[in-house]
Short mmCIF file of C-alpha atoms in Angstrom, two decimals:
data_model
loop_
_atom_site.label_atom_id
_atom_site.label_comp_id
_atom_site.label_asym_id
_atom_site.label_seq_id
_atom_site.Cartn_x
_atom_site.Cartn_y
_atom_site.Cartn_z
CA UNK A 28 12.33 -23.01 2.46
CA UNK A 29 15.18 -25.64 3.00
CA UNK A 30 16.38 -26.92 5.90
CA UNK A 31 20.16 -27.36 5.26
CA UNK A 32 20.62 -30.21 7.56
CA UNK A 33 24.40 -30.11 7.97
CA UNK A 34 24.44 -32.75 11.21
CA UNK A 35 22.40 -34.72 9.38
CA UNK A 36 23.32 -37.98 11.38
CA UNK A 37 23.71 -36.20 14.91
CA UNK A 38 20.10 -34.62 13.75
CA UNK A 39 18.53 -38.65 13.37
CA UNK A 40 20.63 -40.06 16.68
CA UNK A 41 18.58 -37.29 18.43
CA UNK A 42 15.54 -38.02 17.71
CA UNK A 43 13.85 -41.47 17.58
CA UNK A 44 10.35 -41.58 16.52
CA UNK A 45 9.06 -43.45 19.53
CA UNK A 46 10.05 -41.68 22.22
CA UNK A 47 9.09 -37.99 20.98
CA UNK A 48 5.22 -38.53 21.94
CA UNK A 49 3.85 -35.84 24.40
CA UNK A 50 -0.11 -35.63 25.42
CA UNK A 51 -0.12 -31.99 23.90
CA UNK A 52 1.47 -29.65 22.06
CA UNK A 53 2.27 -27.32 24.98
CA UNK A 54 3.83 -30.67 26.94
CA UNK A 55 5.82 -31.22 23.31
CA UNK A 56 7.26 -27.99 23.77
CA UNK A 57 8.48 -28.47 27.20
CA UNK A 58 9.77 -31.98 26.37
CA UNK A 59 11.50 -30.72 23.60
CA UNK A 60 13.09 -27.70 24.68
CA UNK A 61 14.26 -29.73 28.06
CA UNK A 62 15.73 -32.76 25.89
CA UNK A 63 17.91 -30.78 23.23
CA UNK A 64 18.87 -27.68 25.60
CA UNK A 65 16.57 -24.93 23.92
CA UNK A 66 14.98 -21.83 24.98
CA UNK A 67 11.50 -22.99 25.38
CA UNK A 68 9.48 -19.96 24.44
CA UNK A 69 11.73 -19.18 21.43
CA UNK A 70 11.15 -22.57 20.02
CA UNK A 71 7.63 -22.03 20.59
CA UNK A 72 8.20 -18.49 18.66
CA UNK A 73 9.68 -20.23 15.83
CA UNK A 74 6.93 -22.74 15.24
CA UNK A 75 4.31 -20.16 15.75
CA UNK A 76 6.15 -17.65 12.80
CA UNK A 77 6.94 -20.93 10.85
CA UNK A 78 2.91 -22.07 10.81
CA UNK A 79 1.03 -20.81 13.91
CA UNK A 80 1.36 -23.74 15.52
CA UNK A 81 -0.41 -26.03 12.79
CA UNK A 82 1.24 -29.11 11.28
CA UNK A 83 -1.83 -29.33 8.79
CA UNK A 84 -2.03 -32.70 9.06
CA UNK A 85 1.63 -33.60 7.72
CA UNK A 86 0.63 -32.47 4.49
CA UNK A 87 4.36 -30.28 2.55
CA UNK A 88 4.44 -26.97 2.58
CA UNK A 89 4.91 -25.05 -1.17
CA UNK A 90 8.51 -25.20 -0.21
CA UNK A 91 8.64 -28.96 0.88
CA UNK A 92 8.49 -28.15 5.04
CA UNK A 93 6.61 -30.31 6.77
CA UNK A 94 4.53 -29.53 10.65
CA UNK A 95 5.02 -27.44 12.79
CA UNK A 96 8.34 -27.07 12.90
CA UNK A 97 8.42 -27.30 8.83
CA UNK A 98 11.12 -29.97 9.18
CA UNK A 99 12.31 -31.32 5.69
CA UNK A 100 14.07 -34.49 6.16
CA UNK A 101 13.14 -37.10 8.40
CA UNK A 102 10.79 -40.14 9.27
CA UNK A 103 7.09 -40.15 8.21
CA UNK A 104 6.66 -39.73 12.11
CA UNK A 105 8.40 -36.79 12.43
CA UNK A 106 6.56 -35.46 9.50
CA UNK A 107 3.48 -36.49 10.53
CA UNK A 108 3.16 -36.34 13.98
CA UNK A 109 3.02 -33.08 16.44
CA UNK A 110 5.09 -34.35 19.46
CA UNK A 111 7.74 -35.80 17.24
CA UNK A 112 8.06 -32.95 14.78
CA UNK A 113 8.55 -30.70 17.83
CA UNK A 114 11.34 -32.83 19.02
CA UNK A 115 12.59 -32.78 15.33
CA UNK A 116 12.88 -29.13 15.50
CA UNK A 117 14.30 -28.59 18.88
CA UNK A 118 17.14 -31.01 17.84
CA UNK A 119 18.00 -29.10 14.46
CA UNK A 120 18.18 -25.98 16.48
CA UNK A 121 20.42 -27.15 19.12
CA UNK A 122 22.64 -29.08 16.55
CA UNK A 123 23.23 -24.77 15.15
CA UNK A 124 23.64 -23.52 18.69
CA UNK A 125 26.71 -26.01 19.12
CA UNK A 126 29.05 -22.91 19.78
CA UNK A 127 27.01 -21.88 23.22
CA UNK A 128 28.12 -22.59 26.43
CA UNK A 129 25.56 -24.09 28.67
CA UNK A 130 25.02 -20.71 30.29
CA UNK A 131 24.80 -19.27 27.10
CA UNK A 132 21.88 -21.51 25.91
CA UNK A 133 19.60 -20.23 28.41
CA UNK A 134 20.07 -16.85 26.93
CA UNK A 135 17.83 -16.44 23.73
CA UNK A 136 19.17 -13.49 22.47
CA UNK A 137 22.29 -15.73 21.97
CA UNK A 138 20.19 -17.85 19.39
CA UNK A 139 20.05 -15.44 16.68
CA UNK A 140 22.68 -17.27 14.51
CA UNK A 141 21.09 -20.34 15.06
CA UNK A 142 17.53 -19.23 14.55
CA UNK A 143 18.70 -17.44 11.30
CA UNK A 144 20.70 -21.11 9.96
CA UNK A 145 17.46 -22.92 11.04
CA UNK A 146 16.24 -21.12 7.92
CA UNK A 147 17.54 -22.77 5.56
CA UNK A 148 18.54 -19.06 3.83
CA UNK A 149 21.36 -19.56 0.97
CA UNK A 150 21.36 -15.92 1.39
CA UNK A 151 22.42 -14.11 4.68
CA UNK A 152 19.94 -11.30 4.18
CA UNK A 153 16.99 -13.62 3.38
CA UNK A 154 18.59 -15.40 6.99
CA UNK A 155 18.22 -12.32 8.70
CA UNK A 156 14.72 -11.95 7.77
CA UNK A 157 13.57 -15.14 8.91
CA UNK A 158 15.49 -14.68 12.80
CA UNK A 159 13.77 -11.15 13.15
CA UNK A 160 10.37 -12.36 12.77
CA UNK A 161 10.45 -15.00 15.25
CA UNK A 162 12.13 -12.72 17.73
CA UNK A 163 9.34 -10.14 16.62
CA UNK A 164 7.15 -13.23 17.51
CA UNK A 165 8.89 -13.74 20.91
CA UNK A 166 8.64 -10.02 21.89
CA UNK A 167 5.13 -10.16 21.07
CA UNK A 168 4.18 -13.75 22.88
CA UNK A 169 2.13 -16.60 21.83
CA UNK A 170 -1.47 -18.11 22.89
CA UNK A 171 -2.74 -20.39 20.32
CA UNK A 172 -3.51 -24.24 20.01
CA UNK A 173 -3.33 -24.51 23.74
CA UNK A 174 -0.01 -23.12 23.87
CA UNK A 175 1.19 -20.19 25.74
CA UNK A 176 4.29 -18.28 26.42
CA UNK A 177 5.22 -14.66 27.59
CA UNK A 178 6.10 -11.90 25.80
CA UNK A 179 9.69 -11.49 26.05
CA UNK A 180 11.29 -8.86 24.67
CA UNK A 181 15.27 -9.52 23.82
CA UNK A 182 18.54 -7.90 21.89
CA UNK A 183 19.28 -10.52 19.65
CA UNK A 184 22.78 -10.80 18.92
CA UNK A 185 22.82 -10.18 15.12
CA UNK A 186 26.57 -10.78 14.83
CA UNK A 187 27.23 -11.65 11.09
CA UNK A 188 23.67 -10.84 9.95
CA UNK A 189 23.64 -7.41 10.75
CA UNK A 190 21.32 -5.38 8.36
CA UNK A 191 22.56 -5.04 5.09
CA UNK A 192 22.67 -1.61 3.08
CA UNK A 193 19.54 -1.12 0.93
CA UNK A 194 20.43 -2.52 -2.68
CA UNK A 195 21.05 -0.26 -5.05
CA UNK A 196 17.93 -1.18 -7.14
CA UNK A 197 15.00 0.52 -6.95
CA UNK A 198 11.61 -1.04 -6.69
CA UNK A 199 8.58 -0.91 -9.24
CA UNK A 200 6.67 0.31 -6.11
CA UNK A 201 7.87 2.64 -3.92
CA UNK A 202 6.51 0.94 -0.43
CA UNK A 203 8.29 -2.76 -1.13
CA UNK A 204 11.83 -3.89 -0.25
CA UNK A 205 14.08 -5.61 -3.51
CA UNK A 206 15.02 -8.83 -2.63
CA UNK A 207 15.53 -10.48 -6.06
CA UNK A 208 14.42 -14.16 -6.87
CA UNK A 209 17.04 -16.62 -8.37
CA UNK A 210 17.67 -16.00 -12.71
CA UNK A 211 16.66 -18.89 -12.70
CA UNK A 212 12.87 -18.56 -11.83
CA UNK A 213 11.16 -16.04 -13.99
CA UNK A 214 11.81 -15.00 -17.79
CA UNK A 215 13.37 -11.91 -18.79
CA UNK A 216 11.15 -9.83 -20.78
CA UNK A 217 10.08 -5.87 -21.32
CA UNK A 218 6.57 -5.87 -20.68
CA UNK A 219 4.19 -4.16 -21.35
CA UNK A 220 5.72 -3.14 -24.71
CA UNK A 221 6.25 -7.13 -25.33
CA UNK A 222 2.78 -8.25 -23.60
CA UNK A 223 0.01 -6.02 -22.02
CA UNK A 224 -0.31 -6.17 -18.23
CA UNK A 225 -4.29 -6.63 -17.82
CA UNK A 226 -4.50 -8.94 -14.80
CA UNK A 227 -3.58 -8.82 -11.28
CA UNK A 228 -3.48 -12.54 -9.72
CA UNK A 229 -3.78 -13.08 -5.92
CA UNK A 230 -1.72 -16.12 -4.19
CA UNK A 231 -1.13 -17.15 -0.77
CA UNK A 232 2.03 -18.68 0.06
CA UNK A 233 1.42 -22.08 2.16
CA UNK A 234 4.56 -21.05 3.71
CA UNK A 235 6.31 -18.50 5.66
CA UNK A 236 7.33 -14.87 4.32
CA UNK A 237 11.22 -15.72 4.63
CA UNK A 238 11.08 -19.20 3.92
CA UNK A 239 8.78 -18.13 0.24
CA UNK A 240 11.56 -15.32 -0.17
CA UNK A 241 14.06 -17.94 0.08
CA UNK A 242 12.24 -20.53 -1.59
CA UNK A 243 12.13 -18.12 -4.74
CA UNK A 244 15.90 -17.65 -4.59
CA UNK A 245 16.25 -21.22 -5.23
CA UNK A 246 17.40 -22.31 -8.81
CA UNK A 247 15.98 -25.15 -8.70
CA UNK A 248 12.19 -23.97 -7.36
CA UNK A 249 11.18 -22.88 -10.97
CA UNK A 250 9.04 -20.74 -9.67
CA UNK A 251 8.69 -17.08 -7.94
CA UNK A 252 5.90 -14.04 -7.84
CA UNK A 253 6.34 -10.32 -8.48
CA UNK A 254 5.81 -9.45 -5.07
CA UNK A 255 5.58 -11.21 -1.42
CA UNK A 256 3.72 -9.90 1.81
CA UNK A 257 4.29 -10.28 5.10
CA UNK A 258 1.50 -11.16 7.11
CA UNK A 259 2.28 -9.13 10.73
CA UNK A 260 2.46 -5.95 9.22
CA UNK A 261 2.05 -5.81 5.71
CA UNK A 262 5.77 -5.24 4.40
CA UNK A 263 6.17 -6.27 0.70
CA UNK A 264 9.34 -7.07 -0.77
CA UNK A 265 9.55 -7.20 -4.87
CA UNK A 266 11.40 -10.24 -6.11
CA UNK A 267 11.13 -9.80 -10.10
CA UNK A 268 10.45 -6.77 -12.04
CA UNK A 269 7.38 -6.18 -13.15
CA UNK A 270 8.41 -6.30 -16.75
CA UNK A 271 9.76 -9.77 -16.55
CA UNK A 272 7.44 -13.03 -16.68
CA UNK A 273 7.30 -14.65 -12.91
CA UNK A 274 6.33 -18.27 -13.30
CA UNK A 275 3.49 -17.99 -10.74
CA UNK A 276 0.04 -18.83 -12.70
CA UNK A 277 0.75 -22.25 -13.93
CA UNK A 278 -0.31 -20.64 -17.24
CA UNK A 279 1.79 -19.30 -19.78
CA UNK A 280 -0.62 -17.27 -21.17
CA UNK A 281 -1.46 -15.41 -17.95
CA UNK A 282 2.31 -15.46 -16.52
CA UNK A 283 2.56 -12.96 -19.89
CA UNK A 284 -0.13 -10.81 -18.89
CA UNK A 285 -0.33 -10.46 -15.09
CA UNK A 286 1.66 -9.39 -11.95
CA UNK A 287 1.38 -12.18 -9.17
CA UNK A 288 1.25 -11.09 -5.51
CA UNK A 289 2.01 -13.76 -2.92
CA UNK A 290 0.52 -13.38 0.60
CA UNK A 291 2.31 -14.94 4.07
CA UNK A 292 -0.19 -18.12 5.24
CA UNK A 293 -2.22 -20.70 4.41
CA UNK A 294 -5.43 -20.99 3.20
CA UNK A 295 -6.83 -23.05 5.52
CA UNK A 296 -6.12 -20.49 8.49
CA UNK A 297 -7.57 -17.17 8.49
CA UNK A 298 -5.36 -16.03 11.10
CA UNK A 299 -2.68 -15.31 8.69
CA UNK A 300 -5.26 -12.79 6.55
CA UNK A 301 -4.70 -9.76 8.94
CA UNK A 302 -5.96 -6.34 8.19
CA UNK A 303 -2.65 -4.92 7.80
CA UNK A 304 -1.60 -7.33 5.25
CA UNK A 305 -4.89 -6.29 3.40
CA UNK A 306 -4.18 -3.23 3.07
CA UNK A 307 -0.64 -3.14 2.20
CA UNK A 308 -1.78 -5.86 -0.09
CA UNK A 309 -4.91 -3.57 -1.35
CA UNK A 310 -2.16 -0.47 -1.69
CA UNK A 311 -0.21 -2.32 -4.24
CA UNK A 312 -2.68 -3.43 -6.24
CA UNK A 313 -4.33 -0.35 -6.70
CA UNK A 314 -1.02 1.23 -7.53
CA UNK A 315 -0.22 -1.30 -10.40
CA UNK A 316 -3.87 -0.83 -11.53
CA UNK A 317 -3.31 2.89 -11.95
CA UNK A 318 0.10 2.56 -13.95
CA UNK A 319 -1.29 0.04 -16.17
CA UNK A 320 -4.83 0.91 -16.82
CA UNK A 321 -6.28 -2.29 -15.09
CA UNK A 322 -9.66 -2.17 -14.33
CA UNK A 323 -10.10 -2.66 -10.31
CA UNK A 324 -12.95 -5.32 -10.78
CA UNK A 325 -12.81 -9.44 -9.80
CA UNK A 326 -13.00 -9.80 -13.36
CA UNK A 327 -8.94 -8.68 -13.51
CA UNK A 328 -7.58 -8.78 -9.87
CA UNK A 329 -8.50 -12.71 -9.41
CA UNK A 330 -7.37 -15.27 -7.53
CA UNK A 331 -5.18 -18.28 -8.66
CA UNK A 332 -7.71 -20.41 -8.25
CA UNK A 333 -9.63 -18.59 -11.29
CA UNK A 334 -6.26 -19.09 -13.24
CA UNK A 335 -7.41 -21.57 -16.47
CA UNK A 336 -5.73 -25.45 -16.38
CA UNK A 337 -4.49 -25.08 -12.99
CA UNK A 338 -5.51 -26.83 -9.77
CA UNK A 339 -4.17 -24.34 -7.22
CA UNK A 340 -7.28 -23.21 -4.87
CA UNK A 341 -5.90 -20.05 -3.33
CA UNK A 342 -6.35 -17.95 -1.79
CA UNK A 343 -8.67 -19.93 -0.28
CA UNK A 344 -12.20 -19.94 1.49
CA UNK A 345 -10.70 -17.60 4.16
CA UNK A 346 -9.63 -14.99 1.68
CA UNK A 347 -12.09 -11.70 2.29
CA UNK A 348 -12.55 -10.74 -1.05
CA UNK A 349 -14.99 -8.22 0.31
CA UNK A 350 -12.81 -6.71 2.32
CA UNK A 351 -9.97 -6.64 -0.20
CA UNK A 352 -11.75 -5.21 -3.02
CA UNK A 353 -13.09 -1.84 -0.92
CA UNK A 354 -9.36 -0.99 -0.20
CA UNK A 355 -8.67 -1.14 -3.28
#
């Protein structure tokens, strides 16, 4: 996902390195949110759907985002370092809340706009789908890494990203949403007539569902998967047709024969793995296994890591293969 920063200077006046430290994340929260005028527990909402509250050591996201608040521009400190990434954060919200009046700020269902711009979205829809699951995460409260805050459940003001019609295309499976990656990212192609489909190939994101979405509607990413799925409750959105080539593998040869599912998380947090996304997960690949004659065995639904010449290692330690192979 990419930050747009469009106060880029305002966004670096606001937030020196050295004076963003805080003894814990929970006291990072409250000095951030007091500092740049945010809603505490929706800032804490948007970290926690951005990377449950884990800056995995300042290491990039797949989409370039770095800790908890998946900042991407600014110092190695505020890459790198909890308190100041927090502080980051808080000031790149505020700087797309500039239109609120100060008794507006306290209100979080006011924040939508700037919650859905914090994003990074080029498109609105893509926006949209980023705001409602950290309000979804608000509604629903947070306890993790020492850091708590009430559920509180809001009407987000969705002026100007109110939910689109359904586009008119239809989806290769019935279940997923069609939110189309860029041209740009996938080859054009009329499989399986041009190349069988004999594999199915597992991923996990190292990102968030929206931000991946939006990532793969980048021109410039190169990159994209058939499908996507949302971590809280399984929902699946289709990005290229499943007769087109998504560059997903990092191997020609199996980009031709395979459809690649991506999965909301990380690998090195099995909190992300719930039983919902399993299933929804296991659903769709026994429903491309059926139209295509795929055997349901490890042997064809594998995991990138087992991709030839590549050095990706998901999905991970964390990944239940287990689990996911009895529902399919």
């Amino acid at each position: 996902m990419r930050k747009a920063i469009i106060a880029a200077a305002a966004f670096f006046l606001l937030v020196p390195g050295q004076a963003a430290h805080a003894s814990t994340l929970a006291d990072a929260f409250d000095r951030a949110a007091t500092t740049h005028d945010v809603p505490r527990d929706l800032l804490v909402a948007l970290a926690y759907a951005e990377t449950h509250l884990d800056g995995h050591g300042g290491k990039p996201s797949a989409s370039g985002g770095y800790g908890v608040m998946q900042i991407h521009q600014g110092s190695d400190t505020q890459k790198q370092d909890d308190s100041a990434n927090v502080m980051a954060g808080a000031a790149l919200l505020s700087s797309y809340a500039g239109g609120l009046d100060a008794e507006a700020r306290k209100d979080p269902a006011r924040w939508y706009a700037a919650v859905a711009r914090y994003s990074g979205a080029a498109q609105r829809n893509t926006a949209g789908i980023y705001a409602d699951a950290v309000f979804e995460v608000l509604a629903k409260g947070v306890h993790a890494r020492g850091v708590d805050s009430a559920a509180r459940a809001v009407q987000p003001d969705r002026s100007g990203y109110e939910e689109p019609a359904p586009l008119a295309a239809a989806t290769d499976y019935p279940g997923a949403i069609w939110n189309p990656a860029s041209s740009a990212n996938y080859a054009v192609s009329n499989r399986p007539t041009s190349d069988p489909i004999d594999r199915i190939i597992i991923h996990v994101t190292q990102g968030s569902y929206a931000g991946t979405i939006s990532w793969f509607q980048d021109p410039a990413a190169a990159v994209s998967a058939h499908y996507v799925i949302r971590s809280s409750d399984g929902q699946i959105t289709q990005m290229v047709r499943e007769k087109d080539r998504a560059w997903h593998a990092g191997n020609s040869d199996y980009n031709h024969r395979s459809v690649g599912i991506e999965h909301e998380g990380y690998i090195s947090d099995a909190s992300w793995f719930t039983d919902q996304m399993y299933r929804s997960s296991a659903a769709l690949t026994r429903d491309i296994a059926n139209r295509y004659g795929i055997p349901k065995d490890r042997t064809h639904i594998i995991g990138h890591v087992e991709v030839p010449g590549t050095d990706h290692t998901d999905p991970g330690p964390y990944w239940d293969w287990a689990k996911y192979m009895s529902y399919v």
